[in-house]
mmCIF file of N, CA and C in Angstrom:
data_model
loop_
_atom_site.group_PDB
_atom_site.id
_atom_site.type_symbol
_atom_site.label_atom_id
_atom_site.label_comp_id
_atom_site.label_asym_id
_atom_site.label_seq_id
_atom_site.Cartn_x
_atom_site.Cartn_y
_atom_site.Cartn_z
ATOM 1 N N UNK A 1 79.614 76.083 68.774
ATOM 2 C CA UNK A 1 79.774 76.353 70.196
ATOM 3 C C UNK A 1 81.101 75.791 70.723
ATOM 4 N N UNK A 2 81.511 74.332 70.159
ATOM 5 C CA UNK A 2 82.912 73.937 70.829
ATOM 6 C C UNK A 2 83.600 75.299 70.058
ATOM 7 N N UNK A 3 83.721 75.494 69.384
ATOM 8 C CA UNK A 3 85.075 75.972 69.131
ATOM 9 C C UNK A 3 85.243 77.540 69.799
ATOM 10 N N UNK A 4 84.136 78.270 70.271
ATOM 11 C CA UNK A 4 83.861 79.422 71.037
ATOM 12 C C UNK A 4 84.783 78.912 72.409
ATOM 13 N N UNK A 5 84.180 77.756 72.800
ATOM 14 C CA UNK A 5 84.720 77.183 74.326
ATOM 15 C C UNK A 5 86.069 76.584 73.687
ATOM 16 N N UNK A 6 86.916 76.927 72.760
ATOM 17 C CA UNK A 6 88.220 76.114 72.477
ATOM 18 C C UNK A 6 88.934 77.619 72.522
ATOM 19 N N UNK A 7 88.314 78.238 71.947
ATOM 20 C CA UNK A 7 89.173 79.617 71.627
ATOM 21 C C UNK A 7 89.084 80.320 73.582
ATOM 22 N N UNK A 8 88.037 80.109 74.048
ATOM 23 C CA UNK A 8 88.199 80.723 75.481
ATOM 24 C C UNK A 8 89.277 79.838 76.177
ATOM 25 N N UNK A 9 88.912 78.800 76.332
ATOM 26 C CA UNK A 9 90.149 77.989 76.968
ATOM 27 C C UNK A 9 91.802 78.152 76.513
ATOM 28 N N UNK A 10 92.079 78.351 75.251
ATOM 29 C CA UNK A 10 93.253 78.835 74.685
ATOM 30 C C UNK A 10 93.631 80.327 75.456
ATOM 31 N N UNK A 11 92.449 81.327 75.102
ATOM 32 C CA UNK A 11 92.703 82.660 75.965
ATOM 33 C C UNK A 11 92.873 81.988 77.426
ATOM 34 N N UNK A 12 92.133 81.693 78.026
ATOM 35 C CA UNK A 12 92.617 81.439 79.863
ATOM 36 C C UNK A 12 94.335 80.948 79.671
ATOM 37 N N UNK A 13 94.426 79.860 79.096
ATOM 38 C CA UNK A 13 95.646 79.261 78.588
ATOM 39 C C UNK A 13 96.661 80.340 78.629
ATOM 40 N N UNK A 14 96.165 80.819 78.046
ATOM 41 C CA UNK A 14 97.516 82.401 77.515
ATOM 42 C C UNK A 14 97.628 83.460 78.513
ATOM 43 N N UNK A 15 96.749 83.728 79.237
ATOM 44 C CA UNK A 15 96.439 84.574 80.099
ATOM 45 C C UNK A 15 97.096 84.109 81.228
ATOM 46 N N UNK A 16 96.977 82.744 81.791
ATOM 47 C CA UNK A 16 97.542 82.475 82.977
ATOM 48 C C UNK A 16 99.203 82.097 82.555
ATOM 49 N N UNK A 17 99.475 81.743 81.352
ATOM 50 C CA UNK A 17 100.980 82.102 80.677
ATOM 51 C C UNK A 17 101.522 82.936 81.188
ATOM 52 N N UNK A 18 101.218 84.055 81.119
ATOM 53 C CA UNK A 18 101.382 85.391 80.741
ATOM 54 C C UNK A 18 101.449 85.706 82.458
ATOM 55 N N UNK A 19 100.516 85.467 83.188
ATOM 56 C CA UNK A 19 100.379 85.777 84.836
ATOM 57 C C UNK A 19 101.763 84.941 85.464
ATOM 58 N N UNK A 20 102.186 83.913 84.912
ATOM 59 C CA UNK A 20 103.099 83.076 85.169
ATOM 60 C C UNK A 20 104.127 83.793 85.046
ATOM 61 N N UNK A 21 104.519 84.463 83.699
ATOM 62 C CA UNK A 21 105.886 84.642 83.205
ATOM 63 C C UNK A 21 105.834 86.706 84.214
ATOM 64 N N UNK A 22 105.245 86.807 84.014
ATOM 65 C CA UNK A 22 104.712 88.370 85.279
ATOM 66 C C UNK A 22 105.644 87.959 86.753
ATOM 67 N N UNK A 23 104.664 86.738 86.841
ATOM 68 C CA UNK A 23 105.274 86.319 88.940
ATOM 69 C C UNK A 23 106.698 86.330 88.814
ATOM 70 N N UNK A 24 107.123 85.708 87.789
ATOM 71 C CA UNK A 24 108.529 85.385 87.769
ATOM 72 C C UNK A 24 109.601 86.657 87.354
ATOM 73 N N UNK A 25 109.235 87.425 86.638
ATOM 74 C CA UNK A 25 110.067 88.983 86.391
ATOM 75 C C UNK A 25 109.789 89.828 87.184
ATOM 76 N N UNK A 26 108.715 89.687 88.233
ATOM 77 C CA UNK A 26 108.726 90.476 89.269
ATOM 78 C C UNK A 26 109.489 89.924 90.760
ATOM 79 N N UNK A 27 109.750 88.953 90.921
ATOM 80 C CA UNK A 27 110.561 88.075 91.806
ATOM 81 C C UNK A 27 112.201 88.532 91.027
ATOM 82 N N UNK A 28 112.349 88.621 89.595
ATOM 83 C CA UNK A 28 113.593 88.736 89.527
ATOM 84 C C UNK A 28 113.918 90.016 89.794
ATOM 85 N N UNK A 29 113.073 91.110 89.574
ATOM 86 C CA UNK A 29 113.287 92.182 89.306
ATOM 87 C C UNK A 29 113.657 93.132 90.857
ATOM 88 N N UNK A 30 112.681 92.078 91.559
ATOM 89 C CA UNK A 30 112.770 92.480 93.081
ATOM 90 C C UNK A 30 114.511 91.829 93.008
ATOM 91 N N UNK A 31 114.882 91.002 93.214
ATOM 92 C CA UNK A 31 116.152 90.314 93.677
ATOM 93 C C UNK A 31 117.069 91.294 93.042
ATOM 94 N N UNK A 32 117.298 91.807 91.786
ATOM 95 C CA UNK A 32 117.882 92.462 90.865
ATOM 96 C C UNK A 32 118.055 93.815 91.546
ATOM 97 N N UNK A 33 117.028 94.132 92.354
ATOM 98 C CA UNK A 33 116.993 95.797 93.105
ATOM 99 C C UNK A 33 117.665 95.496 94.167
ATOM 100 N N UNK A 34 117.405 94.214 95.178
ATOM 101 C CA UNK A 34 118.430 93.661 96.474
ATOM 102 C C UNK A 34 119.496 93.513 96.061
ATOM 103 N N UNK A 35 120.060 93.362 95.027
ATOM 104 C CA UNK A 35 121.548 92.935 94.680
ATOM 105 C C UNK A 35 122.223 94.567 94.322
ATOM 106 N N UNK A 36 121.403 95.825 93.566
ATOM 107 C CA UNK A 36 121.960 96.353 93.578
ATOM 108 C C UNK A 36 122.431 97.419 94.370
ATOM 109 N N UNK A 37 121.111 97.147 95.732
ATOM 110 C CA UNK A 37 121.302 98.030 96.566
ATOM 111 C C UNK A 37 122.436 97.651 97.958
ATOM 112 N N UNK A 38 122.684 96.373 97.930
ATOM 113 C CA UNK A 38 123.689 95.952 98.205
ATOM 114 C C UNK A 38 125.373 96.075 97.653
ATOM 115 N N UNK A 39 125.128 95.981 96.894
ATOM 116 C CA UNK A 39 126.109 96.893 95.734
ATOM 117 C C UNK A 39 126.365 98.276 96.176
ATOM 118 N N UNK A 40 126.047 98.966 96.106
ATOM 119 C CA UNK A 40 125.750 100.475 96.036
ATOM 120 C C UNK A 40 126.272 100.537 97.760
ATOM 121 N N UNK A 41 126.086 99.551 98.939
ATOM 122 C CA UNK A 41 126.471 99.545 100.178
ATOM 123 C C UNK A 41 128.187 99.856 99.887
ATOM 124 N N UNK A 42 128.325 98.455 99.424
ATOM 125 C CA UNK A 42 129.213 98.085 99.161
ATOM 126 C C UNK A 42 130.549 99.016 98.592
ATOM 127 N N UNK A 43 129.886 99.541 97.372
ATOM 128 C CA UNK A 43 130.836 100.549 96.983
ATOM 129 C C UNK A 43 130.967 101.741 97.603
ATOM 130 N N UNK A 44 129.478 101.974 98.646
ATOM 131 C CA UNK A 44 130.094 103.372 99.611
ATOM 132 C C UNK A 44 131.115 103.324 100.332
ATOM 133 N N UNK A 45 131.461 101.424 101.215
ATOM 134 C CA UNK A 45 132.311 101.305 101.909
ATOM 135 C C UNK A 45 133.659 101.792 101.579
ATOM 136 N N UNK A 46 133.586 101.116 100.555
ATOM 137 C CA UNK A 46 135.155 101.348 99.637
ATOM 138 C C UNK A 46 135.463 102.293 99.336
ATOM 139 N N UNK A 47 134.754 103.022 99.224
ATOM 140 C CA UNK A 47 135.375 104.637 98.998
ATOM 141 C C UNK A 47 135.391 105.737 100.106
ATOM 142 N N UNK A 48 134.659 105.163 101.407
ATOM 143 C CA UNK A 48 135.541 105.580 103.075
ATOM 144 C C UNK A 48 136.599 105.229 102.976
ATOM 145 N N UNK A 49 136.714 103.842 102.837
ATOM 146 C CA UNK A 49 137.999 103.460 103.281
ATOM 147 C C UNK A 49 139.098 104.143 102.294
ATOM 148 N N UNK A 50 139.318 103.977 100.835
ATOM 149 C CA UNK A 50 140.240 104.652 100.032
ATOM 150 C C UNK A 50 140.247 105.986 100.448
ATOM 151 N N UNK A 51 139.514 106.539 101.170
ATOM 152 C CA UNK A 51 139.653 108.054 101.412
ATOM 153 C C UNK A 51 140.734 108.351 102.468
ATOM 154 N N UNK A 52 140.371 107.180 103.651
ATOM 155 C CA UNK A 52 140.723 106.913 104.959
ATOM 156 C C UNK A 52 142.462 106.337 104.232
ATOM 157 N N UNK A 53 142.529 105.497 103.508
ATOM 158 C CA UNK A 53 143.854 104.969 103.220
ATOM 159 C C UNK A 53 144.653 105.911 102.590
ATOM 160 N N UNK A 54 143.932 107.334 101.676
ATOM 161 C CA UNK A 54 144.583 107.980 100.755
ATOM 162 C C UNK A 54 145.301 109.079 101.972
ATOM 163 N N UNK A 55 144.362 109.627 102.814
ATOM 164 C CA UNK A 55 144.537 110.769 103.456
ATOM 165 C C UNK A 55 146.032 110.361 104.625
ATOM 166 N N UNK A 56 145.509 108.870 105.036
ATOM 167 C CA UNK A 56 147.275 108.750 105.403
ATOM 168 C C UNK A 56 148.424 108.707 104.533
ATOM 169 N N UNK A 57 148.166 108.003 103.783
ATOM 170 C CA UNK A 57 149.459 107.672 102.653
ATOM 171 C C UNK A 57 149.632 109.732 102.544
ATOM 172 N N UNK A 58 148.894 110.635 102.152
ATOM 173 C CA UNK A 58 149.092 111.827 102.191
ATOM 174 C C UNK A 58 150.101 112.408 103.291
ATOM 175 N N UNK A 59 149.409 111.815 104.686
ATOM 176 C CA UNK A 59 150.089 112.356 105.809
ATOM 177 C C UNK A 59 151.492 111.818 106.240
ATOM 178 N N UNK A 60 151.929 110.493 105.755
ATOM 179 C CA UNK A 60 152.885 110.034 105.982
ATOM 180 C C UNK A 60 153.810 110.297 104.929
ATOM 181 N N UNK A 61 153.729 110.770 103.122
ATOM 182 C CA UNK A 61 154.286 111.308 102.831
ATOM 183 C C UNK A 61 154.525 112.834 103.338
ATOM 184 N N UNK A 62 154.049 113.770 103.574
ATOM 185 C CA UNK A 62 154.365 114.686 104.204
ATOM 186 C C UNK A 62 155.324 114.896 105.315
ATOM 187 N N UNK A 63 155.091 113.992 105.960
ATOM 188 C CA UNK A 63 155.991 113.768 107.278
ATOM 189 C C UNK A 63 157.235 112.649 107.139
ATOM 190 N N UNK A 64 157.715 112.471 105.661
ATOM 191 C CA UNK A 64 158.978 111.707 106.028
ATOM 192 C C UNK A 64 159.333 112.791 105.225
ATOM 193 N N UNK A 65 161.043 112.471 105.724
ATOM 194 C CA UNK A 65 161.748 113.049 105.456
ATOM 195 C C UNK A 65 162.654 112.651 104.266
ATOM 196 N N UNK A 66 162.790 113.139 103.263
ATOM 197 C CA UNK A 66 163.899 112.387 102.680
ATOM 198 C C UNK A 66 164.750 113.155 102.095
ATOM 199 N N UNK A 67 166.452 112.863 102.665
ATOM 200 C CA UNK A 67 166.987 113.999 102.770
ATOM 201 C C UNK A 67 167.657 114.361 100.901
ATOM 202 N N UNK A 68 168.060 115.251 100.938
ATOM 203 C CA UNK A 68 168.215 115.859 99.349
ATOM 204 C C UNK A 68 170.199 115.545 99.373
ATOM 205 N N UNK A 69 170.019 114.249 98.872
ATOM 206 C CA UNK A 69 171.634 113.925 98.358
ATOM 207 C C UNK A 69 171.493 113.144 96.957
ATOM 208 N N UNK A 70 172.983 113.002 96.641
ATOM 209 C CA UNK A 70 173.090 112.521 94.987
ATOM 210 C C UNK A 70 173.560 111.184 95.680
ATOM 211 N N UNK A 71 172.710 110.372 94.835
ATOM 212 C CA UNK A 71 172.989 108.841 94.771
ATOM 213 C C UNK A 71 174.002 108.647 94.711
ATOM 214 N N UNK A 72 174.443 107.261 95.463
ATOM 215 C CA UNK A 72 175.924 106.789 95.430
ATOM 216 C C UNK A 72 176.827 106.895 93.639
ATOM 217 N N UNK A 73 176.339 106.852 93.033
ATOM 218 C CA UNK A 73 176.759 106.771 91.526
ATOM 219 C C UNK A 73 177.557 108.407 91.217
ATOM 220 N N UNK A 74 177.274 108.768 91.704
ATOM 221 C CA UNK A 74 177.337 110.451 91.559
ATOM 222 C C UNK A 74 179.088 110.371 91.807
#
């Protein structure tokens, strides 16, 4: 009979192991989804803005002028 009640206590043992190491990969796993959905913010920003920075750099090359002569060396 002890050893019936040694082998159950080992299972609870393992079982609440096991419930332990669960709480904790689901806490990371949650944080792991906040970090990447923050991320994912993050990189939408940046690619308004490079759009926003490209489309001027576009417009301000367009609109200078630079006139068509041969370098002083010439």
């Amino acid at each position: 009979m002890e050893n019936k009640e040694n082998l159950s206590e080992q299972a609870e043992n393992r079982f609440m192991a096991v419930e332990t190491k669960l709480a904790y990969l689901e806490d990371f796993v949650s944080k792991m989804q906040e970090e990447v959905v923050s991320q994912q913010k993050t990189i939408e920003n940046l690619r308004i803005e490079n759009k926003i920075l490209s489309d001027r750099i576009q417009d301000i090359s367009e609109n200078l002028e630079i006139p068509n002569r041969k370098p002083p060396h010439y």
